[in-house]
Coordinates of C-alpha atoms in Angstrom, one line a residue:
D596 CA -42.3 -77.8 20.6
A597 CA -42.2 -74.4 22.4
G598 CA -45.7 -73.1 23.1
E599 CA -47.5 -76.4 22.7
E600 CA -50.2 -77.4 25.1
E601 CA -52.6 -80.2 24.7
G602 CA -51.7 -80.6 21.0
V603 CA -52.2 -76.9 20.3
A604 CA -49.2 -75.0 18.8
L605 CA -47.9 -71.5 19.0
L606 CA -44.5 -70.7 17.5
D607 CA -41.5 -69.7 19.5
E608 CA -39.5 -66.5 19.0
A609 CA -37.1 -68.2 16.5
A610 CA -39.9 -69.3 14.2
T611 CA -41.5 -65.8 14.5
A612 CA -38.1 -64.3 13.5
E613 CA -38.0 -66.7 10.5
V614 CA -41.4 -65.4 9.3
E615 CA -40.2 -61.8 9.7
E616 CA -37.0 -62.7 7.7
Q617 CA -39.1 -64.2 4.9
E618 CA -41.3 -61.1 4.8
A619 CA -38.3 -58.9 4.6
E620 CA -36.8 -61.0 1.8
A621 CA -40.1 -60.8 -0.1
A622 CA -40.1 -57.0 0.2
A623 CA -36.5 -56.8 -0.9
A624 CA -37.1 -59.1 -3.9
A625 CA -40.0 -56.9 -5.0
A626 CA -38.0 -53.7 -4.6
A627 CA -35.0 -55.3 -6.5
A628 CA -37.2 -56.3 -9.4
N629 CA -38.4 -52.7 -9.5
A630 CA -41.8 -54.2 -10.3
P631 CA -44.5 -52.0 -11.8
P632 CA -47.8 -51.5 -9.9
G633 CA -49.8 -54.7 -10.1
G634 CA -46.8 -57.0 -10.4
V635 CA -44.7 -58.4 -13.2
Q636 CA -47.1 -59.9 -15.7
G637 CA -46.5 -63.3 -17.3
R638 CA -44.5 -65.0 -14.5
T639 CA -45.4 -68.5 -13.5
L640 CA -44.5 -69.8 -10.1
E641 CA -44.9 -73.0 -8.1
A642 CA -47.1 -72.8 -5.0
E643 CA -48.4 -75.0 -2.2
A644 CA -52.0 -75.7 -1.6
C645 CA -54.1 -77.2 1.2
W646 CA -57.8 -77.9 2.0
P647 CA -59.6 -75.2 4.0
Q648 CA -59.0 -76.0 7.7
D649 CA -59.1 -74.6 11.2
L650 CA -55.9 -73.5 12.8
I651 CA -56.0 -74.0 16.6
F652 CA -53.5 -72.4 18.9
M653 CA -53.0 -71.0 22.4
V654 CA -53.3 -67.2 22.7
P655 CA -50.0 -65.8 24.2
E656 CA -50.4 -64.1 27.6
D657 CA -49.2 -60.8 26.1
H658 CA -51.6 -60.7 23.1
R659 CA -55.0 -59.3 22.6
P660 CA -57.7 -59.8 19.9
G661 CA -56.6 -58.1 16.7
D662 CA -52.9 -58.7 17.3
L663 CA -50.9 -60.7 14.8
I664 CA -49.7 -64.1 16.1
C665 CA -47.3 -66.5 14.5
V666 CA -48.7 -70.1 14.5
H667 CA -48.0 -73.4 12.8
G668 CA -49.7 -73.2 9.4
P669 CA -50.1 -76.1 6.9
H670 CA -46.8 -75.3 5.2
G671 CA -44.8 -73.7 8.0
P672 CA -45.0 -70.6 10.1
L673 CA -48.0 -68.4 9.4
R674 CA -49.1 -65.0 10.8
V675 CA -52.8 -64.9 11.7
Q676 CA -54.9 -62.3 13.5
C677 CA -55.9 -63.1 17.0
P678 CA -59.7 -63.5 16.8
E679 CA -62.2 -61.4 18.7
G680 CA -63.1 -62.9 22.0
A681 CA -59.8 -64.7 22.3
A682 CA -58.4 -64.6 25.8
P683 CA -54.7 -64.8 26.7
G684 CA -53.7 -68.3 27.8
R685 CA -56.7 -69.8 26.2
Q686 CA -57.2 -71.9 23.0
A687 CA -58.4 -70.0 19.9
T688 CA -59.3 -71.0 16.4
V689 CA -58.8 -69.2 13.1
R690 CA -60.4 -70.5 9.9
L691 CA -58.0 -70.8 6.9
G692 CA -60.7 -70.9 4.3
P693 CA -62.5 -69.0 1.6
E694 CA -64.0 -65.6 2.5
A695 CA -67.7 -65.2 3.0
S696 CA -67.9 -63.6 -0.5
F697 CA -67.3 -67.1 -2.0
A698 CA -70.6 -68.4 -0.4
I699 CA -73.6 -69.2 -2.6
P700 CA -76.8 -68.4 -0.7
V701 CA -79.4 -71.2 -1.0
T702 CA -83.1 -71.2 0.0
V703 CA -84.6 -74.5 1.1
P704 CA -87.3 -75.4 -1.4
D705 CA -90.9 -76.1 -0.3
D706 CA -90.6 -79.8 -0.8
A707 CA -87.1 -80.3 0.9
K708 CA -86.1 -81.5 4.3
P709 CA -82.8 -81.9 6.1
G710 CA -80.6 -84.4 4.4
D711 CA -82.2 -84.0 1.0
K712 CA -80.0 -83.1 -2.0
I713 CA -81.1 -80.0 -3.9
Q714 CA -79.9 -78.6 -7.2
L715 CA -78.4 -75.1 -7.4
K716 CA -76.4 -73.0 -9.8
G717 CA -72.7 -72.5 -9.0
R718 CA -70.8 -69.2 -9.1
N719 CA -70.1 -69.8 -12.8
G720 CA -73.5 -71.0 -13.7
E721 CA -72.6 -74.7 -13.4
D722 CA -75.2 -77.2 -12.0
S723 CA -74.3 -78.4 -8.5
L724 CA -75.9 -80.2 -5.6
A725 CA -76.1 -79.2 -1.9
E726 CA -77.4 -81.1 1.1
V727 CA -80.0 -79.4 3.2
P728 CA -78.4 -79.0 6.7
P729 CA -80.0 -80.3 9.9
G730 CA -82.6 -78.0 11.4
M731 CA -83.4 -76.3 8.1
K732 CA -87.0 -76.0 6.9
P733 CA -88.6 -74.7 3.6
G734 CA -87.8 -71.0 3.1
D735 CA -84.7 -71.0 5.4
Q736 CA -81.4 -69.9 3.9
F737 CA -78.0 -71.4 4.2
N738 CA -74.6 -70.8 2.5
V739 CA -72.8 -73.3 0.2
F740 CA -69.1 -72.9 -0.6
P741 CA -67.9 -74.1 -4.0
P742 CA -65.0 -76.5 -4.0
T743 CA -62.0 -74.5 -3.1
V744 CA -58.4 -75.0 -2.0
M745 CA -56.2 -72.5 -0.1
V746 CA -53.1 -71.5 -2.1
Q747 CA -50.1 -70.1 -0.4
V748 CA -48.5 -67.0 -2.0
P749 CA -44.8 -67.7 -2.6
T750 CA -42.2 -65.3 -1.1
V751 CA -41.4 -63.7 -4.5
A752 CA -44.9 -63.6 -5.9
Q753 CA -46.7 -60.4 -6.8
T754 CA -50.2 -59.5 -7.9
G755 CA -51.0 -61.0 -11.3
D756 CA -48.4 -63.8 -11.1
Q757 CA -49.7 -67.2 -12.2
L758 CA -49.3 -69.9 -9.6
V759 CA -49.4 -73.6 -10.4
F760 CA -50.1 -76.1 -7.6
D761 CA -51.2 -79.7 -7.0
L762 CA -54.5 -80.4 -5.3
P763 CA -53.9 -81.7 -1.8
D764 CA -55.3 -85.2 -2.7
A765 CA -53.1 -85.4 -5.8
R766 CA -56.1 -85.5 -8.2
G767 CA -54.7 -82.8 -10.4
R768 CA -52.6 -79.7 -11.1
L769 CA -54.3 -76.3 -11.2
S770 CA -53.3 -72.7 -11.6
A771 CA -54.6 -69.4 -10.3
S772 CA -53.5 -65.8 -10.4
V773 CA -52.3 -64.0 -7.3
P774 CA -55.1 -61.6 -6.4
P775 CA -54.6 -57.9 -5.4
G776 CA -53.7 -57.5 -1.8
A777 CA -52.4 -61.1 -1.3
L778 CA -49.2 -60.9 0.6
P779 CA -46.2 -63.3 0.4
G780 CA -46.8 -66.2 2.8
S781 CA -50.5 -65.6 3.1
Y782 CA -53.3 -67.8 1.5
F783 CA -56.1 -67.1 -0.9
A784 CA -59.0 -69.3 -2.0
A785 CA -59.0 -70.8 -5.5
M786 CA -62.0 -72.8 -6.9
Y787 CA -61.4 -76.1 -8.6

């Protein structure tokens, strides 16, 4: 593949053009539907989902941190922002995962040590368990992320559309609404 070095992929100009074409089609579809602000309510669309993961790529020679780069995503071409500190011609990593706001802060109890399982309340009040990470001692804090999948917004989807998707391990079928600001082709985190 063009742009591949040591198993790390960056898409070529043809793939980048394909992503740009998909983005233009999505904009045209939204305009043609003359959708009201907030999207067309009540639509249900099929979507793709994957586990959170790192996307590893080589930074193009002509790009700088903050630039958009087209890389191989879990379901095809994906635009990502070149991370801070990334140097042209060097390998970079972008996390495709839930935002920090999904994290549940946990304080290590007085009687816990690394490797112990401790009880906590999830984002919706459900009981959950977390393992104390290595190097943590009583009073230290760490973040726990609830079980999430990353859902790709279909090309024609709009804010408020209901997306149905399979869990990546085929354990079930779920649904989630497209959140405000989610663009076609991008991903958002959904709890399961």
